[in-house]
């Protein structure tokens, strides 16, 4: 996912992300033009004619008003002129003006849909959330790799328990990967898994610990996991068996960039669900955002080579194959809190419309503060995201029981993030 690094080990520093670039359309300042029929006023005294001062029509000897001509020579303007003394428009000048008009029209046609969409997002952020749109105790938290590689201690688990007690968090997605590009996962990647699950169950009864398994897919480059290879998919299944045997209660997959319509991914999910359910475990996935405009992923893929979004139909196909689906509703390229909140409200509604009642739907909250392409920390805030979630839930399915938020990520979160989550979602 854009917000969740998939191919690198999670640390207690910061998630691997890109840097946003904000762009503003430049405005134009019209130039003042003199009316074509306006003539300069005479500065001569009334009744005097400057032409009478030199009736012979001769230039004064030795004087050169232009500073670059010889005395006695008549100066002429070599530019073609029209009636009234205005320069004629040359073919080159006409072409430049025509190009300027065409460019202006093209920019207007490009900006109009964008401005319309942004206006719609701002309107999405208006109104009041319905009463009762608060935690259903189905929330989740992404945790970094330090929890299973030996860096965390029992005191850390106790501190985590104090942090999460009396919140809505029921699932922990603990980074146990990344997977190798061939789908394998060495046990040395998560040596403290059994210790962690036992400690969490002791300190936080009822909270499930899932193995977060991710990797970069090879869909946009030569390197990465190739889901089209049967051997790779078989290795992913074996890796899942291993993490479940190590004490995890579920497997949470984040494979990116995953293009809308990928049939190999759907086939892998079918096999994974059969495997996890046979062991009484949970299957969950991190999901791409849904097209904010119809077929937007196709347009974006054609212009950038990276189709960031999924179609709503494909999102529904994925949701029907898993127990939980967590939307990565951050890295949205929105410059303002109101636009980001409106975007989250839209994403919440779109996801609710196609997620089955039997699947947990979670909307991601940005618990990190980097500025990079696609993510502006001042815009993508927890209060804006929570308000957007509540508005989307209110308008689409206010009584939805299997619904929550997913907090990304523990090692980048601030006290303000946790305060906003509690104030706006746990106890609004």
PDB file of N, CA and C in Angstrom, residues 11 33 109 118 128 134-135 149 155 161 167 184 191 202 220 253 266-267 277 283 362 374 413:
ATOM      1  N   UNK A  11      10.332  -0.898  11.350  1.00  0.00           N
ATOM      2  CA  UNK A  11      11.155  -0.520  12.482  1.00  0.00           C
ATOM      3  C   UNK A  11      10.393   0.455  13.354  1.00  0.00           C
ATOM      4  N   UNK A  33      -4.846  47.570 -22.058  1.00  0.00           N
ATOM      5  CA  UNK A  33      -4.599  47.940 -23.436  1.00  0.00           C
ATOM      6  C   UNK A  33      -5.285  49.271 -23.725  1.00  0.00           C
ATOM      7  N   UNK A 109     -10.306  22.793 -19.716  1.00  0.00           N
ATOM      8  CA  UNK A 109     -10.986  21.503 -19.821  1.00  0.00           C
ATOM      9  C   UNK A 109     -10.397  20.488 -18.849  1.00  0.00           C
ATOM     10  N   UNK A 118     -13.219  18.286  -6.492  1.00  0.00           N
ATOM     11  CA  UNK A 118     -12.807  18.824  -5.199  1.00  0.00           C
ATOM     12  C   UNK A 118     -13.963  19.538  -4.504  1.00  0.00           C
ATOM     13  N   UNK A 128     -23.679  16.791   9.900  1.00  0.00           N
ATOM     14  CA  UNK A 128     -23.378  16.212  11.213  1.00  0.00           C
ATOM     15  C   UNK A 128     -23.481  14.701  11.161  1.00  0.00           C
ATOM     16  N   UNK A 134     -19.883   5.514  16.303  1.00  0.00           N
ATOM     17  CA  UNK A 134     -18.667   5.447  17.099  1.00  0.00           C
ATOM     18  C   UNK A 134     -18.140   4.027  17.044  1.00  0.00           C
ATOM     19  N   UNK A 135     -17.119   3.708  17.813  1.00  0.00           N
ATOM     20  CA  UNK A 135     -16.498   2.395  17.732  1.00  0.00           C
ATOM     21  C   UNK A 135     -17.490   1.266  17.981  1.00  0.00           C
ATOM     22  N   UNK A 149      10.982  -9.327  16.690  1.00  0.00           N
ATOM     23  CA  UNK A 149      12.395  -9.631  16.413  1.00  0.00           C
ATOM     24  C   UNK A 149      13.283  -9.547  17.648  1.00  0.00           C
ATOM     25  N   UNK A 155       7.701  -5.188  29.458  1.00  0.00           N
ATOM     26  CA  UNK A 155       7.255  -3.856  29.858  1.00  0.00           C
ATOM     27  C   UNK A 155       6.605  -3.131  28.694  1.00  0.00           C
ATOM     28  N   UNK A 161      -0.729  -2.467  26.470  1.00  0.00           N
ATOM     29  CA  UNK A 161      -2.021  -2.834  27.051  1.00  0.00           C
ATOM     30  C   UNK A 161      -2.685  -1.628  27.711  1.00  0.00           C
ATOM     31  N   UNK A 167     -10.290   1.009  24.658  1.00  0.00           N
ATOM     32  CA  UNK A 167     -10.468   1.515  23.293  1.00  0.00           C
ATOM     33  C   UNK A 167     -11.278   0.483  22.511  1.00  0.00           C
ATOM     34  N   UNK A 184       8.368 -17.372   0.044  1.00  0.00           N
ATOM     35  CA  UNK A 184       8.806 -18.024   1.270  1.00  0.00           C
ATOM     36  C   UNK A 184       9.010 -16.998   2.382  1.00  0.00           C
ATOM     37  N   UNK A 191      11.198 -14.480  15.375  1.00  0.00           N
ATOM     38  CA  UNK A 191      11.596 -15.410  16.444  1.00  0.00           C
ATOM     39  C   UNK A 191      10.807 -15.254  17.741  1.00  0.00           C
ATOM     40  N   UNK A 202      -2.279 -12.434  27.724  1.00  0.00           N
ATOM     41  CA  UNK A 202      -2.274 -12.266  29.178  1.00  0.00           C
ATOM     42  C   UNK A 202      -2.674 -10.850  29.572  1.00  0.00           C
ATOM     43  N   UNK A 220       4.778  -3.810 -11.821  1.00  0.00           N
ATOM     44  CA  UNK A 220       5.247  -2.565 -12.439  1.00  0.00           C
ATOM     45  C   UNK A 220       6.759  -2.523 -12.576  1.00  0.00           C
ATOM     46  N   UNK A 253      -2.630  -9.703   4.886  1.00  0.00           N
ATOM     47  CA  UNK A 253      -1.794  -9.540   3.696  1.00  0.00           C
ATOM     48  C   UNK A 253      -1.869  -8.124   3.152  1.00  0.00           C
ATOM     49  N   UNK A 266      -7.144 -12.997  -6.527  1.00  0.00           N
ATOM     50  CA  UNK A 266      -8.412 -13.578  -6.080  1.00  0.00           C
ATOM     51  C   UNK A 266      -8.280 -15.080  -5.867  1.00  0.00           C
ATOM     52  N   UNK A 267      -7.569 -15.748  -6.760  1.00  0.00           N
ATOM     53  CA  UNK A 267      -7.358 -17.185  -6.593  1.00  0.00           C
ATOM     54  C   UNK A 267      -6.557 -17.491  -5.343  1.00  0.00           C
ATOM     55  N   UNK A 277      -9.439 -20.853   7.604  1.00  0.00           N
ATOM     56  CA  UNK A 277     -10.662 -21.312   8.252  1.00  0.00           C
ATOM     57  C   UNK A 277     -10.522 -22.733   8.770  1.00  0.00           C
ATOM     58  N   UNK A 283      -8.535 -14.349   8.136  1.00  0.00           N
ATOM     59  CA  UNK A 283      -7.859 -13.867   6.934  1.00  0.00           C
ATOM     60  C   UNK A 283      -8.256 -12.411   6.711  1.00  0.00           C
ATOM     61  N   UNK A 362     -12.882  -2.050   7.716  1.00  0.00           N
ATOM     62  CA  UNK A 362     -12.136  -1.095   8.525  1.00  0.00           C
ATOM     63  C   UNK A 362     -11.599   0.010   7.620  1.00  0.00           C
ATOM     64  N   UNK A 374       1.660  12.604  -2.462  1.00  0.00           N
ATOM     65  CA  UNK A 374       0.433  11.886  -2.144  1.00  0.00           C
ATOM     66  C   UNK A 374      -0.031  12.039  -0.710  1.00  0.00           C
ATOM     67  N   UNK A 413       2.988   7.073  15.748  1.00  0.00           N
ATOM     68  CA  UNK A 413       1.852   7.764  16.355  1.00  0.00           C
ATOM     69  C   UNK A 413       2.306   8.762  17.414  1.00  0.00           C
TER      70      UNK A 413
END
